[in-house]
Each structure stands twice: as structure tokens, then as C-alpha cells.
């Protein structure tokens, strides 16, 4: 397995903090947040797209990435850059991630009281 594939597998252990808060833990690969993984000499460059430019969990996300990827790089931290064009959309999520999110949405909808009819 090449470096890019190893890093991608490691990033599957990094869970999007906002998805955890929404009770639908989904990793950043399935969320479609990983734009690019490029081996760079002894290191690796990772480009991410965030779901919002005001992501308050970015620090935690970067720590998780370092924790998962650094061991593959002999302790060196990956170079992580962010997409400044806000290219992320829900369509970037994998089918599995969309299913998880929809299942949670259905559970939440089932908790709402029935609507009163307009009659």
C-alpha cells in the first residue's frame, strides 16, 4: 500500500467533530472533507474542504489528523491546507455517510409531535 493509501486509511480514523455533535459520527473521508493527499518527500500534504468557513472545531480536527498521520511519517506532522473556495457540499459525502445522516434525521423527525391537520 502506497503512502497516499496509508494516509487515507489513517484519516478514516479522524471523525468530523460536528458529525459527533449531531450524533452521527462520520469520518472526514466519508464526509468528503479530504480534497487531496500528496506525498511530498518524507512528508505528506493534505488539502481539506471544510463544511463552513467558521469551523470552530478546526483545532481539534487538525490535532486528530496529526495524531493519526504523524506515526506514518516517522513522527513528522503532515502539512494540512484548507480550501478557501468553500467547495464542500453534501454531495461530496459518500453514499454511506448520507445514509447515516438520513437515518438520524428520520429518528429525530419521529420524536416530533404529530402535526395538527388544517381541517
mmCIF file of C-alpha atoms in Angstrom:
data_model
loop_
_atom_site.group_PDB
_atom_site.id
_atom_site.type_symbol
_atom_site.label_atom_id
_atom_site.label_comp_id
_atom_site.label_asym_id
_atom_site.label_seq_id
_atom_site.Cartn_x
_atom_site.Cartn_y
_atom_site.Cartn_z
ATOM 1 C CA UNK A 1 0.000 0.000 0.000
ATOM 2 C CA UNK A 2 1.416 3.393 -1.001
ATOM 3 C CA UNK A 3 1.736 6.444 1.236
ATOM 4 C CA UNK A 4 -1.393 8.080 -0.163
ATOM 5 C CA UNK A 5 -3.491 4.991 0.571
ATOM 6 C CA UNK A 6 -1.971 4.621 4.057
ATOM 7 C CA UNK A 7 -2.741 8.246 4.872
ATOM 8 C CA UNK A 8 -6.295 7.920 3.527
ATOM 9 C CA UNK A 9 -6.848 4.867 5.745
ATOM 10 C CA UNK A 10 -5.439 6.760 8.752
ATOM 11 C CA UNK A 11 -7.774 9.676 8.008
ATOM 12 C CA UNK A 12 -10.713 7.265 8.238
ATOM 13 C CA UNK A 13 -9.975 7.278 11.985
ATOM 14 C CA UNK A 14 -10.483 11.059 12.138
ATOM 15 C CA UNK A 15 -14.121 11.738 12.911
ATOM 16 C CA UNK A 16 -15.687 15.050 11.925
ATOM 17 C CA UNK A 17 -16.357 16.752 15.307
ATOM 18 C CA UNK A 18 -19.584 18.341 14.054
ATOM 19 C CA UNK A 19 -20.925 14.962 12.991
ATOM 20 C CA UNK A 20 -20.259 13.723 16.534
ATOM 21 C CA UNK A 21 -22.171 16.696 17.951
ATOM 22 C CA UNK A 22 -25.071 15.772 15.651
ATOM 23 C CA UNK A 23 -24.963 12.173 16.980
ATOM 24 C CA UNK A 24 -23.916 10.845 13.556
ATOM 25 C CA UNK A 25 -20.154 10.211 13.822
ATOM 26 C CA UNK A 26 -18.716 10.129 10.300
ATOM 27 C CA UNK A 27 -15.030 10.175 9.384
ATOM 28 C CA UNK A 28 -13.584 13.009 7.309
ATOM 29 C CA UNK A 29 -13.001 10.772 4.281
ATOM 30 C CA UNK A 30 -16.661 9.682 4.133
ATOM 31 C CA UNK A 31 -17.742 13.276 4.815
ATOM 32 C CA UNK A 32 -15.881 14.304 1.659
ATOM 33 C CA UNK A 33 -13.644 16.747 3.523
ATOM 34 C CA UNK A 34 -10.377 15.353 2.105
ATOM 35 C CA UNK A 35 -9.615 17.024 -1.232
ATOM 36 C CA UNK A 36 -6.099 15.778 -1.860
ATOM 37 C CA UNK A 37 -3.340 13.697 -0.344
ATOM 38 C CA UNK A 38 0.061 14.267 -1.919
ATOM 39 C CA UNK A 39 3.274 12.577 -0.780
ATOM 40 C CA UNK A 40 5.972 15.247 -0.503
ATOM 41 C CA UNK A 41 9.465 13.857 0.092
ATOM 42 C CA UNK A 42 9.438 12.423 3.622
ATOM 43 C CA UNK A 43 6.119 14.088 4.395
ATOM 44 C CA UNK A 44 2.651 14.443 3.032
ATOM 45 C CA UNK A 45 0.430 17.366 2.097
ATOM 46 C CA UNK A 46 -3.282 17.086 2.834
ATOM 47 C CA UNK A 47 -5.841 19.533 1.483
ATOM 48 C CA UNK A 48 -9.207 19.783 3.230
ATOM 49 C CA UNK A 49 -12.518 21.416 2.433
ATOM 50 C CA UNK A 50 -14.473 22.461 5.499
ATOM 51 C CA UNK A 51 -18.246 22.419 5.728
ATOM 52 C CA UNK A 52 -18.197 26.028 6.930
ATOM 53 C CA UNK A 53 -15.543 28.763 6.896
ATOM 54 C CA UNK A 54 -16.217 29.468 10.570
ATOM 55 C CA UNK A 55 -15.478 25.915 11.750
ATOM 56 C CA UNK A 56 -14.909 26.220 15.486
ATOM 57 C CA UNK A 57 -13.594 22.661 15.708
ATOM 58 C CA UNK A 58 -10.695 23.147 13.300
ATOM 59 C CA UNK A 59 -8.066 22.901 16.047
ATOM 60 C CA UNK A 60 -9.463 19.597 17.269
ATOM 61 C CA UNK A 61 -9.696 18.326 13.700
ATOM 62 C CA UNK A 62 -6.052 19.209 12.985
ATOM 63 C CA UNK A 63 -4.931 17.527 16.233
ATOM 64 C CA UNK A 64 -6.745 14.336 15.244
ATOM 65 C CA UNK A 65 -5.133 14.409 11.797
ATOM 66 C CA UNK A 66 -1.664 14.860 13.317
ATOM 67 C CA UNK A 67 -2.284 12.029 15.787
ATOM 68 C CA UNK A 68 -3.334 9.601 13.050
ATOM 69 C CA UNK A 69 -0.912 10.558 10.270
ATOM 70 C CA UNK A 70 2.321 11.506 12.089
ATOM 71 C CA UNK A 71 3.176 7.893 13.028
ATOM 72 C CA UNK A 72 3.163 7.033 9.310
ATOM 73 C CA UNK A 73 5.681 9.837 8.711
ATOM 74 C CA UNK A 74 8.167 8.905 11.412
ATOM 75 C CA UNK A 75 6.683 11.464 13.793
ATOM 76 C CA UNK A 76 6.633 14.355 11.315
ATOM 77 C CA UNK A 77 3.423 16.331 11.072
ATOM 78 C CA UNK A 78 1.549 16.402 7.789
ATOM 79 C CA UNK A 79 1.184 19.729 6.024
ATOM 80 C CA UNK A 80 -2.531 20.494 6.099
ATOM 81 C CA UNK A 81 -4.019 23.262 3.980
ATOM 82 C CA UNK A 82 -7.617 24.384 3.731
ATOM 83 C CA UNK A 83 -9.710 25.075 0.672
ATOM 84 C CA UNK A 84 -10.514 28.762 0.707
ATOM 85 C CA UNK A 85 -13.126 28.448 -2.012
ATOM 86 C CA UNK A 86 -15.759 26.676 0.085
ATOM 87 C CA UNK A 87 -16.186 23.859 -2.417
ATOM 88 C CA UNK A 88 -17.692 21.377 0.063
ATOM 89 C CA UNK A 89 -21.322 20.416 -0.469
ATOM 90 C CA UNK A 90 -23.312 17.489 0.971
ATOM 91 C CA UNK A 91 -22.991 15.774 -2.416
ATOM 92 C CA UNK A 92 -19.312 15.177 -1.596
ATOM 93 C CA UNK A 93 -20.339 12.752 1.150
ATOM 94 C CA UNK A 94 -20.223 9.046 0.377
ATOM 95 C CA UNK A 95 -23.488 7.184 -0.037
ATOM 96 C CA UNK A 96 -22.915 5.513 3.331
ATOM 97 C CA UNK A 97 -22.420 8.867 5.066
ATOM 98 C CA UNK A 98 -25.618 10.230 3.530
ATOM 99 C CA UNK A 99 -27.491 7.109 4.699
ATOM 100 C CA UNK A 100 -26.196 7.564 8.259
ATOM 101 C CA UNK A 101 -27.224 11.211 8.263
ATOM 102 C CA UNK A 102 -30.667 10.471 6.810
ATOM 103 C CA UNK A 103 -31.298 7.671 9.330
ATOM 104 C CA UNK A 104 -30.520 10.072 12.182
ATOM 105 C CA UNK A 105 -32.782 12.706 10.638
ATOM 106 C CA UNK A 106 -35.631 10.194 10.472
ATOM 107 C CA UNK A 107 -35.143 9.288 14.147
ATOM 108 C CA UNK A 108 -35.280 12.948 15.121
ATOM 109 C CA UNK A 109 -38.371 13.541 12.988
ATOM 110 C CA UNK A 110 -40.102 10.597 14.669
ATOM 111 C CA UNK A 111 -39.695 12.368 18.017
ATOM 112 C CA UNK A 112 -41.699 15.389 16.909
ATOM 113 C CA UNK A 113 -45.367 15.539 17.871
ATOM 114 C CA UNK A 114 -47.786 14.840 15.021
ATOM 115 C CA UNK A 115 -48.888 17.868 13.032
ATOM 116 C CA UNK A 116 -52.407 19.102 13.589
ATOM 117 C CA UNK A 117 -54.447 18.944 10.421
ATOM 118 C CA UNK A 118 -55.555 22.193 8.852
ATOM 119 C CA UNK A 119 -59.156 20.918 8.694
#
